[in-house]
Coordinates of C-alpha atoms in Angstrom, one line a residue:
X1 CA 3.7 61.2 8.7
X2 CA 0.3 58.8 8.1
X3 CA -2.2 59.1 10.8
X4 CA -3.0 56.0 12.6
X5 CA -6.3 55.3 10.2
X6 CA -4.4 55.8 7.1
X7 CA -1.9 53.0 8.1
X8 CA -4.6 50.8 9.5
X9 CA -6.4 51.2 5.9
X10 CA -2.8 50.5 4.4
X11 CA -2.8 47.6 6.2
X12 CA -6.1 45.8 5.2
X13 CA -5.6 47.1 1.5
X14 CA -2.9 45.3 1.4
X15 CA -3.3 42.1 3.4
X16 CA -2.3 39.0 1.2
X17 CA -6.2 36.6 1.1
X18 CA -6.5 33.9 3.2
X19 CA -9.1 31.9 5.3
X20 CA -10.1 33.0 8.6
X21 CA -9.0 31.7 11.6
X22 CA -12.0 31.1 12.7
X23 CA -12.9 29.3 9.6
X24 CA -9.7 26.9 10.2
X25 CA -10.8 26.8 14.2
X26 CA -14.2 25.2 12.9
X27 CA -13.1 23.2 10.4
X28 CA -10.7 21.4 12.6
X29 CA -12.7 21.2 15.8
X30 CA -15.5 19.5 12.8
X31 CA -13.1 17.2 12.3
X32 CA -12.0 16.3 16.1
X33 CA -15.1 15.4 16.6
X34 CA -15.7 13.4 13.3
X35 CA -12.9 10.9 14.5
X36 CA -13.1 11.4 18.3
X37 CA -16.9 11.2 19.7
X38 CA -15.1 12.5 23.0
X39 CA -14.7 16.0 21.3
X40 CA -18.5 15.6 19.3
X41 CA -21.1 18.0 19.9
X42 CA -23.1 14.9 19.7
X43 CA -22.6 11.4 19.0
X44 CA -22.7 10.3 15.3
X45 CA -25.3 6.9 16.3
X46 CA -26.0 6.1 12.5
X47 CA -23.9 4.7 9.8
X48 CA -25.9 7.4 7.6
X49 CA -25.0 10.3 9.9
X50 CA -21.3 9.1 10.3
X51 CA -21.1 9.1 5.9
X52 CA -23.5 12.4 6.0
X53 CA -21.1 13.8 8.6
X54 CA -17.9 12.7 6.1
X55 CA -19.0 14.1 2.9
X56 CA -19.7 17.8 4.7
X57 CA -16.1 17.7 6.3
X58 CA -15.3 17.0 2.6
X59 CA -17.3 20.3 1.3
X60 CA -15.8 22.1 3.7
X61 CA -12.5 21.5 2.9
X62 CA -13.0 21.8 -0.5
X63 CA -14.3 25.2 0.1
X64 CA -11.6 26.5 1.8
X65 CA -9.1 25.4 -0.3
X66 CA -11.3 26.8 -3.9
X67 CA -11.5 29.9 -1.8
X68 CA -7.5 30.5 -1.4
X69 CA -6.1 28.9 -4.9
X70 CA -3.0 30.8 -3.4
X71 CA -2.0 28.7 -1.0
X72 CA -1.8 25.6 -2.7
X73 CA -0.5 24.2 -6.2
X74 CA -2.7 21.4 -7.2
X75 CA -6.1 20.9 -8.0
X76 CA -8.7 21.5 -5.1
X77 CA -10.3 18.0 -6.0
X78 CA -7.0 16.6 -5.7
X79 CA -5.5 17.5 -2.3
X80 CA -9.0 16.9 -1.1
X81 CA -9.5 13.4 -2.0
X82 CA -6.0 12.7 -1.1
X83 CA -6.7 14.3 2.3
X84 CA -9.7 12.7 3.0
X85 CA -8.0 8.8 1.7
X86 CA -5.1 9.2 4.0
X87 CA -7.3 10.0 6.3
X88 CA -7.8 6.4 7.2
X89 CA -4.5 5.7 8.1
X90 CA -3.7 8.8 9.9
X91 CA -7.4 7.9 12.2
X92 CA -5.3 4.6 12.8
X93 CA -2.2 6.1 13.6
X94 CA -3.6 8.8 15.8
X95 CA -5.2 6.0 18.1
X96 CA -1.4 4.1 18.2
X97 CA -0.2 7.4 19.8
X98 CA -2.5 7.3 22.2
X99 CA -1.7 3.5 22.8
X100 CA 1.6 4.6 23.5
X101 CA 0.6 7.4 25.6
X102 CA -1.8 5.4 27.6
X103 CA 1.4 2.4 28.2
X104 CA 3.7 4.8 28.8
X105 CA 1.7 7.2 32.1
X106 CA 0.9 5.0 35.0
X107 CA -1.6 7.8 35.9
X108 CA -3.6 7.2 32.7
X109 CA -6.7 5.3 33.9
X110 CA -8.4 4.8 30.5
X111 CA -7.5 6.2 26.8
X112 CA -11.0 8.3 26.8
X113 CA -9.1 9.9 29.4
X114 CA -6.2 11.1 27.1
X115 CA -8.2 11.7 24.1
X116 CA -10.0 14.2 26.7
X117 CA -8.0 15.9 28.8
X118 CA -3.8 15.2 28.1
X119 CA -2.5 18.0 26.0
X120 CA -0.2 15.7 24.4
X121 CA -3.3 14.1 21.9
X122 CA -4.4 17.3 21.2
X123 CA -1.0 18.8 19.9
X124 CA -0.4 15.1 18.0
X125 CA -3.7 14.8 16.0
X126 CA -3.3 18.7 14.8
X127 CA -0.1 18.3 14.0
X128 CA -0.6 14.6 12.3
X129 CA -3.7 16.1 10.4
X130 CA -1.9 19.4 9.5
X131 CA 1.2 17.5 8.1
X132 CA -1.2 16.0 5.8
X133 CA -2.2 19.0 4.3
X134 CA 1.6 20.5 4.2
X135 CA 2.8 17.0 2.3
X136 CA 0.3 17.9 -0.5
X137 CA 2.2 21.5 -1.2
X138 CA -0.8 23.6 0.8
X139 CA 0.8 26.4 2.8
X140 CA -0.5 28.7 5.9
X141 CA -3.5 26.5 6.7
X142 CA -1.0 23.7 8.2
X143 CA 0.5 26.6 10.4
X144 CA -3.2 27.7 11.2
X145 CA -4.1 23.8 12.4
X146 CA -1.1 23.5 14.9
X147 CA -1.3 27.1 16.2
X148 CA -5.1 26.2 17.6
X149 CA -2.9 23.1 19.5
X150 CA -0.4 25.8 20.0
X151 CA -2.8 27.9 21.9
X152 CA -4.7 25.4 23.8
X153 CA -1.7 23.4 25.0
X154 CA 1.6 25.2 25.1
X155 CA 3.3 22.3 22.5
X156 CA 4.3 24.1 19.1
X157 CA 4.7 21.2 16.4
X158 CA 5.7 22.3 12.9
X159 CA 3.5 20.6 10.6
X160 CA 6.4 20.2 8.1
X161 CA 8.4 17.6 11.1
X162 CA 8.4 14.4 10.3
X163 CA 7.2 12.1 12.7
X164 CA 7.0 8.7 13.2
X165 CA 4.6 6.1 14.8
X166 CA 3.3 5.6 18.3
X167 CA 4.8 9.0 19.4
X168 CA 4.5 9.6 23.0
X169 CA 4.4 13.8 25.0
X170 CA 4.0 13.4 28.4
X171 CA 2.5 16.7 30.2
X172 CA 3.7 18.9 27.1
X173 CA 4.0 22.3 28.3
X174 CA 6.7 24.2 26.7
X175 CA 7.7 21.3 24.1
X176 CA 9.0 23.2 20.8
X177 CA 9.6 20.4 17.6
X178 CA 11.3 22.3 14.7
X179 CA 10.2 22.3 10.8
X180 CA 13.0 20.0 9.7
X181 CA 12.9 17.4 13.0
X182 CA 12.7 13.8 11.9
X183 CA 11.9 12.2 14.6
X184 CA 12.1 8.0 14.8
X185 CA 8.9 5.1 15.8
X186 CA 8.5 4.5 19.8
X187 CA 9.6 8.2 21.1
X188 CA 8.8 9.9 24.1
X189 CA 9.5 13.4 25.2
X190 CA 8.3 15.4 28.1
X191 CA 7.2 19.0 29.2
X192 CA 10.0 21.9 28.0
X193 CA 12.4 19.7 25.2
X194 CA 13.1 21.6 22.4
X195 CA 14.2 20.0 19.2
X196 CA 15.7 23.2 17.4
X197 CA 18.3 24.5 15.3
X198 CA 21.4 26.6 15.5
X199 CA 20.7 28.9 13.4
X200 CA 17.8 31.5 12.4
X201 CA 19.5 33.1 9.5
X202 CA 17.1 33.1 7.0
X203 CA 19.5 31.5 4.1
X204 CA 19.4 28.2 6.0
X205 CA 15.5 28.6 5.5
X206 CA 15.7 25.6 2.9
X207 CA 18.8 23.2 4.7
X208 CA 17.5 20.6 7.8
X209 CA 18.0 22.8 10.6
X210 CA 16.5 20.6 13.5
X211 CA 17.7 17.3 14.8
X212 CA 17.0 13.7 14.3
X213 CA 15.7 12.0 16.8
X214 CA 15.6 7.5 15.8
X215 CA 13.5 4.8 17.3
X216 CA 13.2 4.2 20.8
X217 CA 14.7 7.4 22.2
X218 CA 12.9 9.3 25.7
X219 CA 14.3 12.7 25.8
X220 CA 13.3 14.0 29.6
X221 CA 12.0 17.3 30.8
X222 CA 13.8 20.6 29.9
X223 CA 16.5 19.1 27.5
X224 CA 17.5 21.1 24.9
X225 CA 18.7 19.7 21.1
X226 CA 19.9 21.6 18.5
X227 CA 21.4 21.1 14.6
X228 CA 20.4 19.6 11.3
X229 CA 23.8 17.5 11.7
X230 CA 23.0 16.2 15.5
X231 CA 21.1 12.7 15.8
X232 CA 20.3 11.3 18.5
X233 CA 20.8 7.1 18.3
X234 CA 18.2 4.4 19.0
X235 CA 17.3 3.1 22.4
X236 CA 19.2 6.4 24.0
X237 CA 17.7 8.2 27.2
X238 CA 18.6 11.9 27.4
X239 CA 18.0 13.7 30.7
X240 CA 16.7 16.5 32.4
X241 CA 18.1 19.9 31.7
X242 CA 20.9 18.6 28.9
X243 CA 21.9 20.9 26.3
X244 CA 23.2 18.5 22.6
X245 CA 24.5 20.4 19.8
X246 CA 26.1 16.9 19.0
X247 CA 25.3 13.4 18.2
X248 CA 25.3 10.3 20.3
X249 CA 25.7 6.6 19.2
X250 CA 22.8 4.4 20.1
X251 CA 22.3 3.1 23.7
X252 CA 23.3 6.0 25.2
X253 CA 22.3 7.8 28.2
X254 CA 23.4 11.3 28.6
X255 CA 22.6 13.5 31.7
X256 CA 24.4 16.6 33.6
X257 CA 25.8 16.3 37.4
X258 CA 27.6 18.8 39.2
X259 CA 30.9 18.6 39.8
X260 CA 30.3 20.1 43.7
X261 CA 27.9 19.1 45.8
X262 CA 27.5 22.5 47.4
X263 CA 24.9 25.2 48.0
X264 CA 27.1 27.6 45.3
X265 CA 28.1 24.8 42.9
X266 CA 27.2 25.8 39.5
X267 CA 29.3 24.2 37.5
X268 CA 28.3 20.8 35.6
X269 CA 29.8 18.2 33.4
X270 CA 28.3 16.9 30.9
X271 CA 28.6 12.5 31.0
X272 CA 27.8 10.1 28.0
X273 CA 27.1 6.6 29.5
X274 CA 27.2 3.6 26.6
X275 CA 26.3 -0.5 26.6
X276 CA 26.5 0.8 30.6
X277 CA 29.8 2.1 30.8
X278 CA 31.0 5.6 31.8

């Protein structure tokens, strides 16, 4: 049997490369604060500064991305300037989310607020700038960007879910969003949903495993959805605690209620209400 150091030397000997978290960390908190004075070291007060400030963010990315030609397939000029073009409309799109989440909390006294202090921007704008990266073929360093959300906030995004505009987490804690999820414009969800899939086996790695979730829906603390086959419809409201493994046509509501209203009651039925009608 291998003492402890001989395994621990096994172990860095053969570690596949790749940048350091640390590295990533830096890199993205660079960035936060690039597009979002509220998370600057310091404000950028000159147009020089802010284009200084954009062509350094540039170097660094291209740095990282030279320095692990494993983890991607293109060019490292390529996926940078693409990176850095769609930038623009991901800086616009960022600042619609928190539009919606500003609209859509009544406790929300200004939007510096949000970009400060509500979990839910912080887990958005990794994830939204991480999903940029993982559309252009570049592995691990997506997984690396939402993990520092991860960390910090308690919401785990997959940076390969699809996810439409003005996209709304309210509190966040505990909200899991599968790789697969596609997930509609005008959506809400709140702390604990889980938009997952039914299976883990490892040949369904490839298949859509995690729901689809279409315009307009608000999915409501601690409901669980499951399955590559289950949408949920436009304009539905899904409630606390609810468990789908199934579609629902749009305009529904779905919630649990027990059966008896008792101390030892634990049995619940599931109800599906539609256009208002049970």
């Amino acid at each position: 049997m291998k003492d402890l150091t001989s395994k621990i030397y096994e172990a860095h000997k053969h570690c596949p490369k790749g940048p350091s978290t640390k590295l990533i960390h830096t890199f993205f908190e660079d960035l936060l604060g690039f597009m979002f004075p509220e998370y600057a070291n310091r404000p950028l007060n000159d147009l020089h500064q802010v284009r200084d400030q954009y062509e350094v963010l540039k170097r660094s990315l291209f740095e990282i991305l030279e320095n692990n030609p494993q983890l991607h397939r293109f060019s490292v000029n390529y996926i940078t300037d693409r990176f850095f073009d769609e930038l623009n409309e991901v800086y616009d799109t960022i600042h619609e989310d928190v539009e919606a989440m500003f609209c859509g909390d009544p406790a929300a006294r200004s939007k510096t607020e949000i970009i400060r202090s509500y979990p839910g921007f912080l887990a958005i704008a990794a994830y939204r700038i991480a999903h940029m990266l993982h559309s252009e073929g570049v592995s691990l360093i997506p997984r690396m960007l939402t993990e520092i959300a991860h960390t910090r906030t308690g919401i785990d995004i997959h940076p390969g879910a699809k996810i439409g505009r003005r996209f709304c987490i309210d509190h966040g804690t505990g909200v899991v969003i599968g790789e697969t999820t596609v997930i509609g414009n005008d959506v809400k969800v709140y702390q604990g949903v889980t938009l997952g899939a039914l299976s883990v086996d490892k040949a369904d790695a490839d298949a859509k495993r995690h729901p689809t979730i279409e315009d307009q829906v608000v999915i409501y603390a601690g409901a669980t959805i499951l399955g590559g086959n289950t949408t949920i419809g436009t304009r539905s409201i899904i409630g606390g605690n609810v468990w789908l493994t199934r579609s629902i046509p749009a305009d529904s509501k779905i919630y649990y209620q027990s059966k008896m209203y008792n101390a030892n009651a634990d049995t619940t039925d599931l109800y599906i209400l539609k256009s208002g009608s049970i």
